[in-house]
Amino acid sequence: MDVEAMGREAQKYVWEGAIPLQIHLHESEVTTLPHPSPALVLAPRMGYLPLLLPLLKPHFSSTLPPGVDTIWFEYKGLPLKWHIPTGVLFDLLCAEQERPWNLTVHFRGYPGNILTPCEGEDSVKWSFINSLKEAAYIVNGNCKNVMNMSQSDQVELWHSVLNGNMETYQRVSSKLKLEKVGDQYVGKPNSNLLKSRTNTGETDTGGPVKTGRIPVRLYVWSVSKDFDDLEDAPQIDSWDQISYMNRPVEIHREEDKCFTLRDAVKALLPELFVEKTLIDEEIPRIELEEESRAPSDDESNTRNEEDVEEKQGENVECCCPSDDAETKLKLVRIQGIEPKLEIPFSWVVNNLMNPEHFLHICVFVKVPQAKPLPHDR
């Protein structure tokens, strides 16, 4: 199978992906005996939990206490953030993915101190549109195309997401000019090149600098307990254990080098890829001293001494990956997939991105103390 065919298969996987849920009504909201049976639902990966209300309300309505319905969910006591896609929540909170995923649903007692207010589908829709605007601004420097969408296009786009209709989504979203990452975005950032060419717009080949800014939402789960098997991973019981970062990845062209998923994660979390820099003082002197003992004739000795001085005067740097055990990348998960870090980042972006044009990446990290990395917000 060629790369293009693999991409189509991946996109189909993303759009058709669903998570089997077994949803229990919280016991505090059960007013009848016997207790209602759990609801079994296939939840779209790219969907949002509050959108399951039309399926769940009829199932549990006969046992609910009086009051106004405000649906929310929890997993093992942790209230689930409704604006995060269902698939991302599953990837993040289930290190060892359980099927069906057992959730508890509430229709009363909304935890406003933990979750932002949600008024049903309208809140989810506007959260989606706002994320689309944010992505457009990252990619194009403005969000005019999203702001200027016709009402009919906006409705059709939203319904394509609700119904998992990839063809309709691609047709409508193409008007937003949020282009895919092309082959020109295969290189690693070159900071020296950027600094020296910023004003001239030139590269070593004489062409303009081509850049790509990729909207990324990164979720970092930091744990202090090491584990070899995901089933031994500790449970997340507070959102304070999760660092949420909303950062673009910027890629620049550099010949003969592929910008990989590893490069992207390193750009997002450089502290996880600590490199040891060896400068000239740290380089063993044995080899240099041996060179200085060369042949006995004056001319040879003089030449060797000059070579030694030249090498010692250079600011020689050698970067190599750190073996520091205090920081360790345990897992990277995107759309339920655990891709190899060597995969081209352009392929990941083009085929595993969510409909609001953000790439959601879940990262599990082993750190010395269970202190999460700083939040963006």
Short mmCIF file of C-alpha atoms in Angstrom, two decimals:
data_model
loop_
_atom_site.label_atom_id
_atom_site.label_comp_id
_atom_site.label_asym_id
_atom_site.label_seq_id
_atom_site.Cartn_x
_atom_site.Cartn_y
_atom_site.Cartn_z
CA MET A 1 0.00 0.00 0.00
CA ASP A 2 1.44 3.39 -1.01
CA VAL A 3 1.65 6.41 1.28
CA GLU A 4 -1.40 8.11 -0.23
CA ALA A 5 -3.54 4.99 0.23
CA MET A 6 -2.30 4.66 3.80
CA GLY A 7 -3.33 8.26 4.37
CA ARG A 8 -6.85 7.62 3.10
CA GLU A 9 -7.13 4.58 5.32
CA ALA A 10 -5.96 6.58 8.33
CA GLN A 11 -8.47 9.36 7.66
CA LYS A 12 -11.25 6.79 7.33
CA TYR A 13 -10.12 5.24 10.61
CA VAL A 14 -10.28 8.63 12.32
CA TRP A 15 -13.70 9.59 10.97
CA GLU A 16 -15.29 6.19 11.58
CA GLY A 17 -13.59 5.59 14.91
CA ALA A 18 -15.87 5.03 17.89
CA ILE A 19 -15.43 4.07 21.52
CA PRO A 20 -17.79 1.58 23.19
CA LEU A 21 -19.16 3.15 26.36
CA GLN A 22 -21.00 1.58 29.26
CA ILE A 23 -22.68 4.47 31.03
CA HIS A 24 -24.14 4.20 34.52
CA LEU A 25 -26.44 6.75 36.12
CA HIS A 26 -24.96 8.04 39.39
CA GLU A 27 -26.64 6.39 42.36
CA SER A 28 -27.55 9.76 43.91
CA GLU A 29 -29.89 10.40 40.97
CA VAL A 30 -31.62 7.03 41.00
CA THR A 31 -35.15 7.34 42.43
CA THR A 32 -36.60 3.96 41.47
CA LEU A 33 -36.03 0.28 42.13
CA PRO A 34 -34.54 -1.67 40.61
CA HIS A 35 -31.67 0.53 39.45
CA PRO A 36 -31.68 1.24 35.73
CA SER A 37 -29.40 -0.84 33.56
CA PRO A 38 -26.35 0.92 32.11
CA ALA A 39 -26.63 2.42 28.65
CA LEU A 40 -24.41 0.93 25.96
CA VAL A 41 -23.33 3.51 23.40
CA LEU A 42 -20.82 3.78 20.56
CA ALA A 43 -19.41 7.29 20.97
CA PRO A 44 -17.64 8.85 17.95
CA ARG A 45 -13.98 9.57 18.67
CA MET A 46 -14.29 13.06 17.23
CA GLY A 47 -17.54 13.76 19.05
CA TYR A 48 -18.16 15.33 22.45
CA LEU A 49 -19.80 13.70 25.45
CA PRO A 50 -22.70 16.20 25.91
CA LEU A 51 -23.86 15.32 22.37
CA LEU A 52 -24.89 11.90 23.73
CA LEU A 53 -27.82 13.49 25.60
CA PRO A 54 -30.48 12.46 23.03
CA LEU A 55 -29.43 8.82 23.49
CA LEU A 56 -29.06 8.85 27.26
CA LYS A 57 -32.00 10.98 28.42
CA PRO A 58 -34.70 8.53 27.23
CA HIS A 59 -32.81 5.64 28.83
CA PHE A 60 -32.63 7.23 32.29
CA SER A 61 -35.52 9.74 32.32
CA SER A 62 -37.96 7.52 34.27
CA THR A 63 -35.68 7.38 37.31
CA LEU A 64 -34.36 10.96 37.49
CA PRO A 65 -35.35 13.24 40.40
CA PRO A 66 -37.17 16.52 39.67
CA GLY A 67 -35.00 19.35 38.37
CA VAL A 68 -33.35 20.85 35.31
CA ASP A 69 -31.19 18.56 33.23
CA THR A 70 -27.52 19.54 32.89
CA ILE A 71 -25.60 16.54 31.66
CA TRP A 72 -22.02 15.84 32.75
CA PHE A 73 -19.82 12.79 33.04
CA GLU A 74 -17.17 11.40 35.35
CA TYR A 75 -14.61 8.63 35.16
CA LYS A 76 -13.57 7.07 38.46
CA GLY A 77 -14.58 10.24 40.28
CA LEU A 78 -12.93 12.64 37.82
CA PRO A 79 -15.37 15.07 36.11
CA LEU A 80 -14.71 14.99 32.36
CA LYS A 81 -14.11 18.22 30.45
CA TRP A 82 -16.80 18.38 27.81
CA HIS A 83 -14.88 20.55 25.30
CA ILE A 84 -12.17 17.88 24.85
CA PRO A 85 -13.10 15.35 22.12
CA THR A 86 -14.25 11.99 23.46
CA GLY A 87 -11.39 10.12 21.78
CA VAL A 88 -8.81 12.40 23.36
CA LEU A 89 -10.31 11.90 26.82
CA PHE A 90 -10.17 8.15 26.32
CA ASP A 91 -6.57 8.21 25.06
CA LEU A 92 -5.48 10.39 27.96
CA LEU A 93 -7.33 8.88 30.90
CA CYS A 94 -7.06 5.19 29.98
CA ALA A 95 -3.38 4.32 29.76
CA GLU A 96 -4.44 0.69 29.40
CA GLN A 97 -7.49 1.21 27.23
CA GLU A 98 -10.57 -0.49 28.69
CA ARG A 99 -13.45 -1.61 26.52
CA PRO A 100 -16.17 -0.83 27.14
CA TRP A 101 -15.17 2.40 28.81
CA ASN A 102 -17.16 2.66 32.04
CA LEU A 103 -18.42 6.19 32.68
CA THR A 104 -20.89 7.67 35.13
CA VAL A 105 -23.44 10.21 33.90
CA HIS A 106 -25.08 12.96 35.95
CA PHE A 107 -28.07 15.14 35.15
CA ARG A 108 -27.94 17.15 38.38
CA GLY A 109 -25.29 18.84 40.54
CA TYR A 110 -23.13 20.30 37.78
CA PRO A 111 -19.58 20.90 39.19
CA GLY A 112 -19.16 24.49 38.05
CA ASN A 113 -15.99 24.83 40.14
CA ILE A 114 -14.25 22.26 37.90
CA LEU A 115 -16.02 22.38 34.53
CA THR A 116 -16.90 25.37 32.39
CA PRO A 117 -20.65 25.87 31.87
CA CYS A 118 -22.27 23.80 29.14
CA GLU A 119 -25.74 24.48 27.75
CA GLY A 120 -26.01 21.50 25.50
CA GLU A 121 -25.24 21.29 21.79
CA ASP A 122 -25.01 25.07 21.31
CA SER A 123 -22.13 25.33 23.78
CA VAL A 124 -20.30 22.46 22.08
CA LYS A 125 -20.87 23.94 18.63
CA TRP A 126 -19.50 27.36 19.57
CA SER A 127 -16.53 25.80 21.33
CA PHE A 128 -15.81 23.93 18.09
CA ILE A 129 -16.15 27.07 15.94
CA ASN A 130 -13.92 29.06 18.29
CA SER A 131 -11.27 26.33 18.07
CA LEU A 132 -11.54 26.46 14.27
CA LYS A 133 -10.98 30.24 14.39
CA GLU A 134 -7.96 29.72 16.62
CA ALA A 135 -6.52 27.13 14.24
CA ALA A 136 -7.09 29.41 11.24
CA TYR A 137 -5.26 32.22 12.99
CA ILE A 138 -2.29 29.95 13.71
CA VAL A 139 -2.12 28.72 10.11
CA ASN A 140 -2.93 31.92 8.18
CA GLY A 141 -2.31 34.73 10.64
CA ASN A 142 -6.02 35.60 10.63
CA CYS A 143 -9.39 33.89 10.92
CA LYS A 144 -11.28 35.85 8.25
CA ASN A 145 -12.26 32.76 6.27
CA VAL A 146 -13.93 31.23 9.31
CA MET A 147 -15.54 34.52 10.34
CA ASN A 148 -16.90 34.99 6.81
CA MET A 149 -18.42 31.52 6.48
CA SER A 150 -22.01 31.63 5.30
CA GLN A 151 -24.63 30.43 7.75
CA SER A 152 -25.47 27.47 5.51
CA ASP A 153 -21.79 26.42 5.28
CA GLN A 154 -21.40 26.72 9.03
CA VAL A 155 -24.47 24.54 9.63
CA GLU A 156 -23.35 21.99 7.02
CA LEU A 157 -19.85 21.85 8.49
CA TRP A 158 -21.17 21.28 12.00
CA HIS A 159 -23.63 18.61 10.85
CA SER A 160 -20.84 16.81 8.99
CA VAL A 161 -18.96 16.58 12.30
CA LEU A 162 -22.08 15.42 14.17
CA ASN A 163 -22.80 12.74 11.57
CA GLY A 164 -19.20 11.70 10.86
CA ASN A 165 -19.53 12.63 7.18
CA MET A 166 -15.94 13.03 5.98
CA GLU A 167 -16.80 13.85 2.35
CA THR A 168 -19.13 16.71 3.28
CA TYR A 169 -16.66 18.02 5.83
CA GLN A 170 -13.78 18.05 3.32
CA ARG A 171 -15.90 19.83 0.71
CA VAL A 172 -17.06 22.59 3.06
CA SER A 173 -13.79 22.97 5.00
CA SER A 174 -11.80 23.37 1.77
CA LYS A 175 -13.31 26.88 1.52
CA LEU A 176 -11.45 27.84 4.70
CA LYS A 177 -8.04 27.58 2.95
CA LEU A 178 -6.51 25.59 5.78
CA GLU A 179 -4.23 23.69 3.46
CA LYS A 180 -2.59 20.39 4.23
CA VAL A 181 1.09 20.27 5.06
CA GLY A 182 2.92 19.70 1.79
CA ASP A 183 6.14 17.89 1.11
CA GLN A 184 8.01 21.17 1.38
CA TYR A 185 7.49 21.00 5.14
CA VAL A 186 9.80 18.09 5.69
CA GLY A 187 12.74 19.77 7.30
CA LYS A 188 13.89 20.51 10.78
CA PRO A 189 13.90 24.09 12.09
CA ASN A 190 17.26 25.77 11.61
CA SER A 191 17.51 28.59 14.12
CA ASN A 192 20.70 30.03 12.64
CA LEU A 193 19.13 30.16 9.20
CA LEU A 194 16.02 31.84 10.55
CA LYS A 195 18.01 34.52 12.34
CA SER A 196 20.22 35.30 9.39
CA ARG A 197 17.51 35.20 6.72
CA THR A 198 14.57 36.81 8.47
CA ASN A 199 14.96 40.16 6.74
CA THR A 200 16.03 38.91 3.34
CA GLY A 201 13.51 36.12 2.85
CA GLU A 202 16.25 34.01 1.30
CA THR A 203 17.52 30.49 1.85
CA ASP A 204 20.74 28.83 0.90
CA THR A 205 19.13 27.87 -2.39
CA GLY A 206 18.05 31.42 -3.12
CA GLY A 207 14.31 30.75 -2.68
CA PRO A 208 11.89 32.16 -0.11
CA VAL A 209 11.73 30.64 3.36
CA LYS A 210 8.71 28.35 3.48
CA THR A 211 7.15 27.79 6.88
CA GLY A 212 4.25 25.76 8.23
CA ARG A 213 2.51 26.45 11.52
CA ILE A 214 0.60 23.47 12.85
CA PRO A 215 -2.08 23.94 15.53
CA VAL A 216 -1.39 21.44 18.30
CA ARG A 217 -3.12 20.71 21.57
CA LEU A 218 -0.80 18.80 23.83
CA TYR A 219 -1.85 16.91 26.95
CA VAL A 220 1.00 15.86 29.22
CA TRP A 221 0.38 13.39 32.02
CA SER A 222 3.27 13.43 34.49
CA VAL A 223 3.82 10.54 36.90
CA SER A 224 6.56 9.83 39.42
CA LYS A 225 5.99 6.08 39.60
CA ASP A 226 7.74 4.21 36.83
CA PHE A 227 5.94 1.40 35.05
CA ASP A 228 6.72 -1.04 32.26
CA ASP A 229 3.17 -2.11 31.45
CA LEU A 230 0.36 0.37 30.86
CA GLU A 231 -1.94 -1.68 33.06
CA ASP A 232 0.34 -0.73 35.98
CA ALA A 233 0.09 3.01 35.29
CA PRO A 234 -1.34 5.04 38.19
CA GLN A 235 -4.82 6.47 37.91
CA ILE A 236 -5.44 10.11 37.06
CA ASP A 237 -7.69 11.48 39.78
CA SER A 238 -7.23 15.23 39.30
CA TRP A 239 -6.85 17.55 36.33
CA ASP A 240 -3.91 19.06 38.21
CA GLN A 241 -1.95 16.00 37.07
CA ILE A 242 -2.46 17.01 33.44
CA SER A 243 -0.61 19.83 31.74
CA TYR A 244 -2.56 21.27 28.83
CA MET A 245 -0.61 23.21 26.23
CA ASN A 246 -2.02 24.96 23.21
CA ARG A 247 1.05 25.53 21.06
CA PRO A 248 1.80 25.66 17.35
CA VAL A 249 4.61 23.63 15.86
CA GLU A 250 6.55 25.59 13.27
CA ILE A 251 8.41 23.67 10.61
CA HIS A 252 10.90 24.96 8.07
CA ARG A 253 12.39 23.36 5.03
CA GLU A 254 15.82 21.86 5.23
CA GLU A 255 17.07 19.64 2.44
CA ASP A 256 17.58 15.92 2.97
CA LYS A 257 16.05 15.92 6.44
CA CYS A 258 12.59 14.73 7.37
CA PHE A 259 10.78 16.59 10.13
CA THR A 260 9.46 13.76 12.28
CA LEU A 261 7.01 13.35 15.11
CA ARG A 262 10.02 13.21 17.41
CA ASP A 263 11.10 16.66 16.16
CA ALA A 264 7.60 17.99 16.81
CA VAL A 265 7.43 16.62 20.37
CA LYS A 266 10.93 17.92 21.00
CA ALA A 267 9.88 21.39 19.80
CA LEU A 268 6.84 21.28 22.09
CA LEU A 269 8.63 19.81 25.12
CA PRO A 270 12.36 20.47 24.81
CA GLU A 271 12.83 19.72 28.51
CA LEU A 272 12.05 16.06 27.81
CA PHE A 273 14.86 15.79 25.29
CA VAL A 274 17.78 17.12 27.32
CA GLU A 275 21.02 16.91 25.39
CA LYS A 276 24.50 16.87 26.87
CA THR A 277 26.72 19.47 25.24
CA LEU A 278 30.41 18.68 25.36
CA ILE A 279 32.60 21.73 24.93
CA ASP A 280 36.35 21.70 24.35
CA GLU A 281 37.21 21.63 28.06
CA GLU A 282 35.32 18.34 28.45
CA ILE A 283 36.94 16.57 25.49
CA PRO A 284 39.65 14.13 26.57
CA ARG A 285 43.13 15.52 25.98
CA ILE A 286 44.91 12.24 25.40
CA GLU A 287 44.55 12.36 21.64
CA LEU A 288 45.66 15.99 21.52
CA GLU A 289 48.66 15.32 23.73
CA GLU A 290 49.70 12.39 21.53
CA GLU A 291 49.56 14.65 18.50
CA SER A 292 51.87 17.11 20.23
CA ARG A 293 54.49 14.35 20.65
CA ALA A 294 54.82 13.77 16.88
CA PRO A 295 58.24 13.49 15.09
CA SER A 296 61.22 15.06 16.65
CA ASP A 297 62.18 17.50 13.89
CA ASP A 298 61.49 21.09 14.78
CA GLU A 299 59.24 21.77 11.81
CA SER A 300 56.96 18.79 12.61
CA ASN A 301 56.80 19.68 16.27
CA THR A 302 55.95 23.27 15.47
CA ARG A 303 53.21 22.22 13.08
CA ASN A 304 51.70 19.76 15.59
CA GLU A 305 51.81 22.31 18.40
CA GLU A 306 49.95 24.77 16.18
CA ASP A 307 47.33 22.12 15.38
CA VAL A 308 46.85 21.37 19.06
CA GLU A 309 46.46 25.05 19.91
CA GLU A 310 43.98 25.47 17.08
CA LYS A 311 41.87 22.52 18.26
CA GLN A 312 42.01 23.70 21.85
CA GLY A 313 40.99 27.18 20.78
CA GLU A 314 37.92 25.97 18.93
CA ASN A 315 34.59 25.96 20.73
CA VAL A 316 33.95 22.34 19.89
CA GLU A 317 30.42 21.22 20.71
CA CYS A 318 29.02 17.73 20.54
CA CYS A 319 25.38 17.12 21.40
CA CYS A 320 24.21 13.67 22.34
CA PRO A 321 20.96 12.44 23.92
CA SER A 322 20.94 12.47 27.68
CA ASP A 323 20.56 9.22 29.60
CA ASP A 324 19.04 11.15 32.49
CA ALA A 325 16.66 8.69 34.16
CA GLU A 326 14.79 11.48 35.95
CA THR A 327 12.88 12.39 32.81
CA LYS A 328 11.49 9.77 30.49
CA LEU A 329 8.98 9.81 27.66
CA LYS A 330 6.73 6.80 28.25
CA LEU A 331 4.12 7.08 25.51
CA VAL A 332 2.81 9.26 22.68
CA ARG A 333 -0.77 8.61 21.56
CA ILE A 334 -2.74 10.26 18.74
CA GLN A 335 -6.24 9.17 17.70
CA GLY A 336 -5.81 5.95 19.63
CA ILE A 337 -2.61 5.18 17.73
CA GLU A 338 0.82 4.97 19.31
CA PRO A 339 2.95 5.97 16.30
CA LYS A 340 6.68 5.57 16.08
CA LEU A 341 8.46 8.86 16.71
CA GLU A 342 10.32 8.50 13.40
CA ILE A 343 7.11 8.88 11.37
CA PRO A 344 7.03 12.04 9.16
CA PHE A 345 5.14 14.74 11.03
CA SER A 346 3.47 15.94 7.82
CA TRP A 347 1.76 12.54 7.48
CA VAL A 348 0.54 12.68 11.07
CA VAL A 349 -0.86 16.20 10.58
CA ASN A 350 -2.58 15.47 7.28
CA ASN A 351 -4.23 12.25 8.39
CA LEU A 352 -4.79 12.33 12.15
CA MET A 353 -5.98 15.90 12.69
CA ASN A 354 -9.38 16.60 14.28
CA PRO A 355 -12.09 18.48 12.34
CA GLU A 356 -11.46 21.75 14.23
CA HIS A 357 -8.01 21.55 12.58
CA PHE A 358 -6.06 20.87 15.76
CA LEU A 359 -3.77 17.90 16.20
CA HIS A 360 -4.38 16.46 19.68
CA ILE A 361 -1.34 14.70 21.15
CA CYS A 362 -1.37 12.82 24.46
CA VAL A 363 2.02 12.31 26.10
CA PHE A 364 2.82 10.25 29.20
CA VAL A 365 5.95 11.35 31.04
CA LYS A 366 7.95 9.89 33.93
CA VAL A 367 9.34 12.68 36.13
CA PRO A 368 11.15 12.64 39.51
CA GLN A 369 8.30 14.29 41.40
CA ALA A 370 4.76 14.12 40.10
CA LYS A 371 4.73 17.81 39.21
CA PRO A 372 2.99 18.58 35.91
CA LEU A 373 4.62 20.86 33.39
CA PRO A 374 3.31 24.45 33.24
CA HIS A 375 -0.11 24.99 31.73
CA ASP A 376 -0.71 27.38 28.88
CA ARG A 377 -4.02 28.20 30.39
#
